[in-house]
XYZ file of C-alpha atoms in Angstrom:
319
model
C 17.773 11.592 0.274
C 19.113 9.056 -2.200
C 17.735 5.699 -3.270
C 20.638 3.644 -1.998
C 18.513 1.294 0.104
C 15.145 -0.390 -0.182
C 12.122 0.708 1.781
C 12.276 -0.370 5.397
C 8.726 0.610 6.303
C 5.416 1.241 4.590
C 2.149 2.296 6.201
C 3.766 1.986 9.619
C 4.696 -1.656 9.008
C 8.200 -3.137 8.641
C 8.980 -4.401 5.166
C 9.429 -8.173 4.866
C 10.935 -9.694 1.720
C 8.783 -12.532 0.420
C 11.262 -15.421 0.269
C 12.833 -16.888 -2.836
C 11.620 -20.219 -4.182
C 12.837 -23.079 -1.968
C 13.710 -20.823 0.974
C 13.180 -22.163 4.480
C 12.451 -18.715 5.911
C 9.234 -18.691 7.909
C 6.418 -16.316 7.057
C 5.082 -13.759 9.554
C 1.420 -13.071 10.168
C 0.118 -11.491 6.998
C -1.203 -8.319 8.625
C 1.939 -7.498 10.623
C 4.318 -6.572 7.789
C 4.504 -4.797 4.461
C 5.261 -7.557 1.950
C 7.968 -6.875 -0.623
C 7.489 -8.956 -3.761
C 10.504 -8.693 -6.028
C 12.389 -10.407 -8.839
C 15.935 -9.813 -10.112
C 16.184 -6.906 -12.530
C 18.672 -8.992 -14.504
C 17.007 -12.403 -14.564
C 18.967 -15.521 -15.418
C 17.319 -18.430 -17.215
C 16.391 -20.190 -13.970
C 15.237 -17.055 -12.113
C 11.557 -16.478 -11.412
C 9.892 -13.595 -13.201
C 7.965 -11.123 -11.054
C 4.593 -12.564 -12.052
C 5.734 -16.014 -10.928
C 6.877 -14.701 -7.567
C 3.551 -12.893 -7.175
C 1.642 -16.089 -7.958
C 3.528 -17.883 -5.159
C 2.808 -14.978 -2.845
C -0.921 -15.231 -3.542
C -0.799 -18.980 -2.914
C 1.392 -19.035 0.211
C 0.163 -15.996 2.167
C -3.275 -15.269 3.605
C -3.556 -12.305 1.300
C -6.953 -11.282 2.638
C -5.025 -10.032 5.680
C -2.294 -8.190 3.761
C -2.415 -4.486 4.489
C 0.684 -3.211 2.665
C 2.497 -4.386 -0.445
C 5.799 -3.252 -1.942
C 6.616 -4.115 -5.543
C 10.375 -4.352 -5.907
C 12.315 -5.084 -9.067
C 11.234 -6.897 -12.197
C 13.197 -8.322 -15.098
C 14.903 -5.650 -17.219
C 12.977 -2.826 -15.560
C 15.048 -0.455 -17.682
C 13.302 -1.869 -20.790
C 10.147 -3.641 -19.615
C 7.443 -1.390 -18.232
C 5.342 -2.022 -15.151
C 2.205 -2.508 -17.282
C 2.019 -6.290 -16.786
C 2.597 -5.877 -13.054
C -0.199 -3.330 -12.870
C -2.445 -5.793 -14.707
C -1.528 -8.603 -12.293
C -2.216 -6.421 -9.258
C -5.540 -5.235 -10.658
C -6.488 -8.854 -11.320
C -5.821 -9.751 -7.673
C -8.017 -7.041 -6.176
C -10.700 -9.581 -5.238
C -8.103 -11.395 -3.130
C -6.117 -8.484 -1.655
C -9.282 -7.184 -0.079
C -7.600 -5.543 2.917
C -4.876 -3.689 1.016
C -4.341 -0.177 2.353
C -0.874 0.735 1.042
C 1.011 0.019 -2.168
C 4.433 1.114 -3.423
C 5.445 0.344 -7.006
C 9.109 0.241 -8.036
C 11.178 -0.107 -4.858
C 14.546 -0.330 -6.614
C 17.882 1.121 -5.604
C 20.375 2.535 -8.087
C 22.104 -0.852 -8.000
C 18.891 -2.491 -9.212
C 18.005 0.135 -11.796
C 18.685 3.865 -11.944
C 15.555 5.818 -11.045
C 15.257 7.506 -14.440
C 15.659 4.173 -16.237
C 12.716 2.522 -14.463
C 10.005 2.019 -17.065
C 6.623 2.737 -15.549
C 3.148 2.835 -17.111
C -0.338 4.151 -16.357
C -0.657 3.471 -12.630
C -4.154 4.840 -12.096
C -5.862 1.454 -12.743
C -4.393 0.441 -9.378
C -6.261 3.223 -7.631
C -9.460 2.315 -9.435
C -9.041 -1.359 -8.491
C -8.363 -0.633 -4.818
C -10.878 1.991 -3.647
C -9.842 1.451 -0.023
C -6.184 2.269 -0.651
C -4.910 4.915 1.760
C -1.281 5.187 0.696
C 0.221 4.919 -2.781
C 3.779 5.492 -3.957
C 5.630 4.999 -7.210
C 9.297 5.335 -8.162
C 10.395 6.152 -11.699
C 9.091 8.758 -14.128
C 9.919 7.227 -17.508
C 6.655 6.508 -19.369
C 4.736 7.104 -16.157
C 1.118 8.089 -16.768
C -1.293 9.500 -14.214
C -4.433 10.859 -15.843
C -6.766 12.703 -13.499
C -8.677 10.279 -11.290
C -11.150 10.299 -8.423
C -10.338 8.337 -5.279
C -12.098 9.022 -1.996
C -9.842 7.151 0.449
C -6.283 8.049 -0.586
C -4.463 9.758 2.270
C -0.848 9.810 0.992
C 0.543 10.025 -2.546
C 4.283 9.922 -3.277
C 5.844 10.049 -6.742
C 9.638 9.755 -6.820
C 11.440 10.539 -10.063
C 14.508 12.045 -11.615
C 12.196 13.872 -13.996
C 8.411 14.123 -13.781
C 6.528 14.962 -16.968
C 4.153 17.919 -17.067
C 1.270 15.660 -18.112
C 1.733 13.597 -14.953
C 1.889 16.711 -12.761
C -1.272 18.092 -14.387
C -3.030 14.753 -13.970
C -2.220 14.593 -10.272
C -3.106 18.250 -9.666
C -6.377 17.754 -11.548
C -7.424 14.648 -9.625
C -10.248 14.525 -7.117
C -8.706 13.252 -3.889
C -10.807 14.626 -1.031
C -8.997 12.634 1.699
C -5.452 13.445 0.552
C -3.380 14.867 3.406
C 0.181 14.165 2.224
C 1.488 14.804 -1.289
C 5.123 14.449 -2.299
C 6.376 14.961 -5.858
C 10.001 14.651 -6.976
C 9.879 16.988 -9.973
C 13.412 16.313 -11.177
C 15.301 17.763 -14.100
C 14.443 18.358 -17.742
C 17.407 16.177 -18.687
C 15.300 13.221 -17.558
C 11.868 14.413 -18.635
C 11.067 16.853 -15.830
C 9.426 19.520 -17.965
C 6.708 20.713 -15.599
C 6.297 24.344 -14.546
C 4.471 25.978 -11.615
C 1.545 26.546 -13.992
C 1.000 22.777 -14.087
C 0.526 22.866 -10.312
C -2.035 25.679 -10.378
C -5.065 23.796 -8.944
C -2.851 22.512 -6.154
C -1.179 25.824 -5.339
C -4.478 27.693 -5.559
C -5.887 25.499 -2.827
C -8.841 24.381 -4.930
C -7.573 20.803 -5.061
C -7.184 18.437 -2.102
C -9.107 20.188 0.688
C -7.575 17.923 3.368
C -3.957 18.580 2.351
C -1.638 19.297 5.278
C 1.802 18.216 4.012
C 3.246 19.193 0.634
C 6.586 18.211 -0.841
C 7.708 19.723 -4.147
C 11.185 18.271 -4.113
C 14.225 17.444 -6.228
C 13.620 20.180 -8.802
C 16.229 21.890 -10.951
C 13.840 24.855 -11.043
C 13.486 25.070 -7.263
C 13.772 28.864 -7.190
C 10.712 29.132 -9.432
C 8.859 26.613 -7.310
C 9.728 28.575 -4.161
C 8.527 31.815 -5.739
C 5.228 30.188 -6.744
C 4.762 28.685 -3.286
C 5.485 32.029 -1.601
C 2.148 33.406 -2.750
C 0.173 30.156 -3.014
C -3.101 30.071 -1.047
C -2.639 26.382 -0.217
C 0.332 27.178 2.040
C -1.910 28.806 4.619
C -3.356 25.449 5.675
C -0.192 23.384 5.491
C 1.588 22.023 8.531
C 4.590 20.776 6.594
C 6.286 22.182 3.475
C 9.231 20.438 1.843
C 11.292 22.097 -0.907
C 14.377 19.952 -0.369
C 16.648 17.983 -2.717
C 16.675 20.670 -5.400
C 18.703 23.626 -6.613
C 17.322 26.274 -4.261
C 19.471 29.419 -4.136
C 19.282 32.708 -2.257
C 16.887 33.991 -4.925
C 14.242 31.382 -4.126
C 14.791 31.688 -0.387
C 14.381 35.457 -0.560
C 11.080 34.958 -2.384
C 9.910 32.671 0.418
C 10.811 35.226 3.073
C 9.134 38.044 1.147
C 5.942 36.083 0.586
C 3.149 35.095 2.921
C 3.998 34.267 6.541
C 5.300 30.746 7.125
C 5.289 30.965 10.900
C 2.313 28.593 11.165
C 4.315 25.681 9.735
C 5.599 22.930 11.952
C 8.324 21.965 9.468
C 10.084 23.547 6.500
C 12.413 21.250 4.567
C 15.226 22.816 2.527
C 18.009 20.208 2.768
C 20.289 19.796 -0.275
C 20.329 23.469 -1.265
C 22.699 26.103 -2.656
C 22.005 28.828 -0.104
C 24.643 31.081 1.326
C 25.334 30.736 5.037
C 23.825 34.170 5.554
C 20.562 33.203 3.865
C 20.333 29.917 5.765
C 20.704 31.848 9.002
C 18.085 34.411 7.911
C 15.492 31.709 7.307
C 16.175 29.944 10.578
C 16.182 33.216 12.517
C 12.889 34.260 10.914
C 11.020 31.016 11.589
C 12.604 29.067 14.440
C 11.420 31.517 17.161
C 7.850 30.705 16.054
C 8.366 26.992 16.570
C 9.053 26.093 12.938
C 11.613 23.320 12.558
C 13.724 24.421 9.594
C 15.816 21.641 8.084
C 18.567 23.347 6.102
C 20.745 20.229 5.982
C 24.000 20.421 4.064
C 24.891 23.213 1.680
C 25.840 22.060 -1.815
C 28.662 23.704 -3.748
C 27.999 24.545 -7.408
C 30.394 23.032 -9.904
C 32.239 25.414 -12.205
C 33.605 24.348 -15.560
C 36.214 25.755 -17.871
C 33.557 27.229 -20.128
C 32.651 29.545 -17.254
C 29.259 27.971 -16.601
C 28.135 26.985 -13.129
C 26.071 23.867 -12.599
C 23.764 22.948 -9.750
C 22.456 19.427 -9.364
C 19.365 17.923 -7.803
C 19.846 15.179 -5.222
C 18.416 12.392 -7.420
C 18.495 12.533 -11.203
C 19.744 9.539 -13.158
């Protein structure tokens, strides 16, 4: 997966772009779409800032009926953090009373490269919306996620080119009893992805998130180590879906998976964007497909070799 297009759906609802100032586009019923509120990431003098667009949204839409909200770009997102947007959203919690899903930072690489997006502490959003069932955020730079308790959250997605160990520990240490789907893009240390499997210990041990059924530990430049940790992780026994795609998985990590606990109970195993040999890809499919596991091996990546003799493997989404 790349971030070459904006979200088309959130919380089972089609995304609708809240119109620009002066537009004649009609507005749909508030509860039937996921509303995307966005401003140019390179604002001209006469462009609305994100907060101004949001103020119009609150005034023009029956926001009590809004179920899903997508925050798109904001001015100079590569320099200005999401802190003021978080504050504005928290301040509107007494109006967005039906909000069930929120995604923060829906920008393509043409808007702002994923590792340039300046985020902030996003946990005040969860505190302000206790009924939120789905939360996603894109961008790991300056992202903060201290451990939090939230009893309704069902899905948590964090997309980054590099996710800091403090963020990973904060998520893994949170109390999220309803969480069924967790997806983390761990990224590369070149862009701040300095976490290790030890940071995921409460998650992998199965002591966190008792309702978890789908786990994605994706886009990692240490995917072999992640695979080895997952191979013996107690949490895997109750998963229905495991996704280790988008990273630098090689035969070493795949062999660890095959040598570990049985994976035949899974409905899906995601490995797309990998560096496996054809033989290893076939071994995994042959071992799991007869048990009904859908194994997505996708396309094999070819390592790049340089004149200094080093070989480089790249994650799917970094910069």
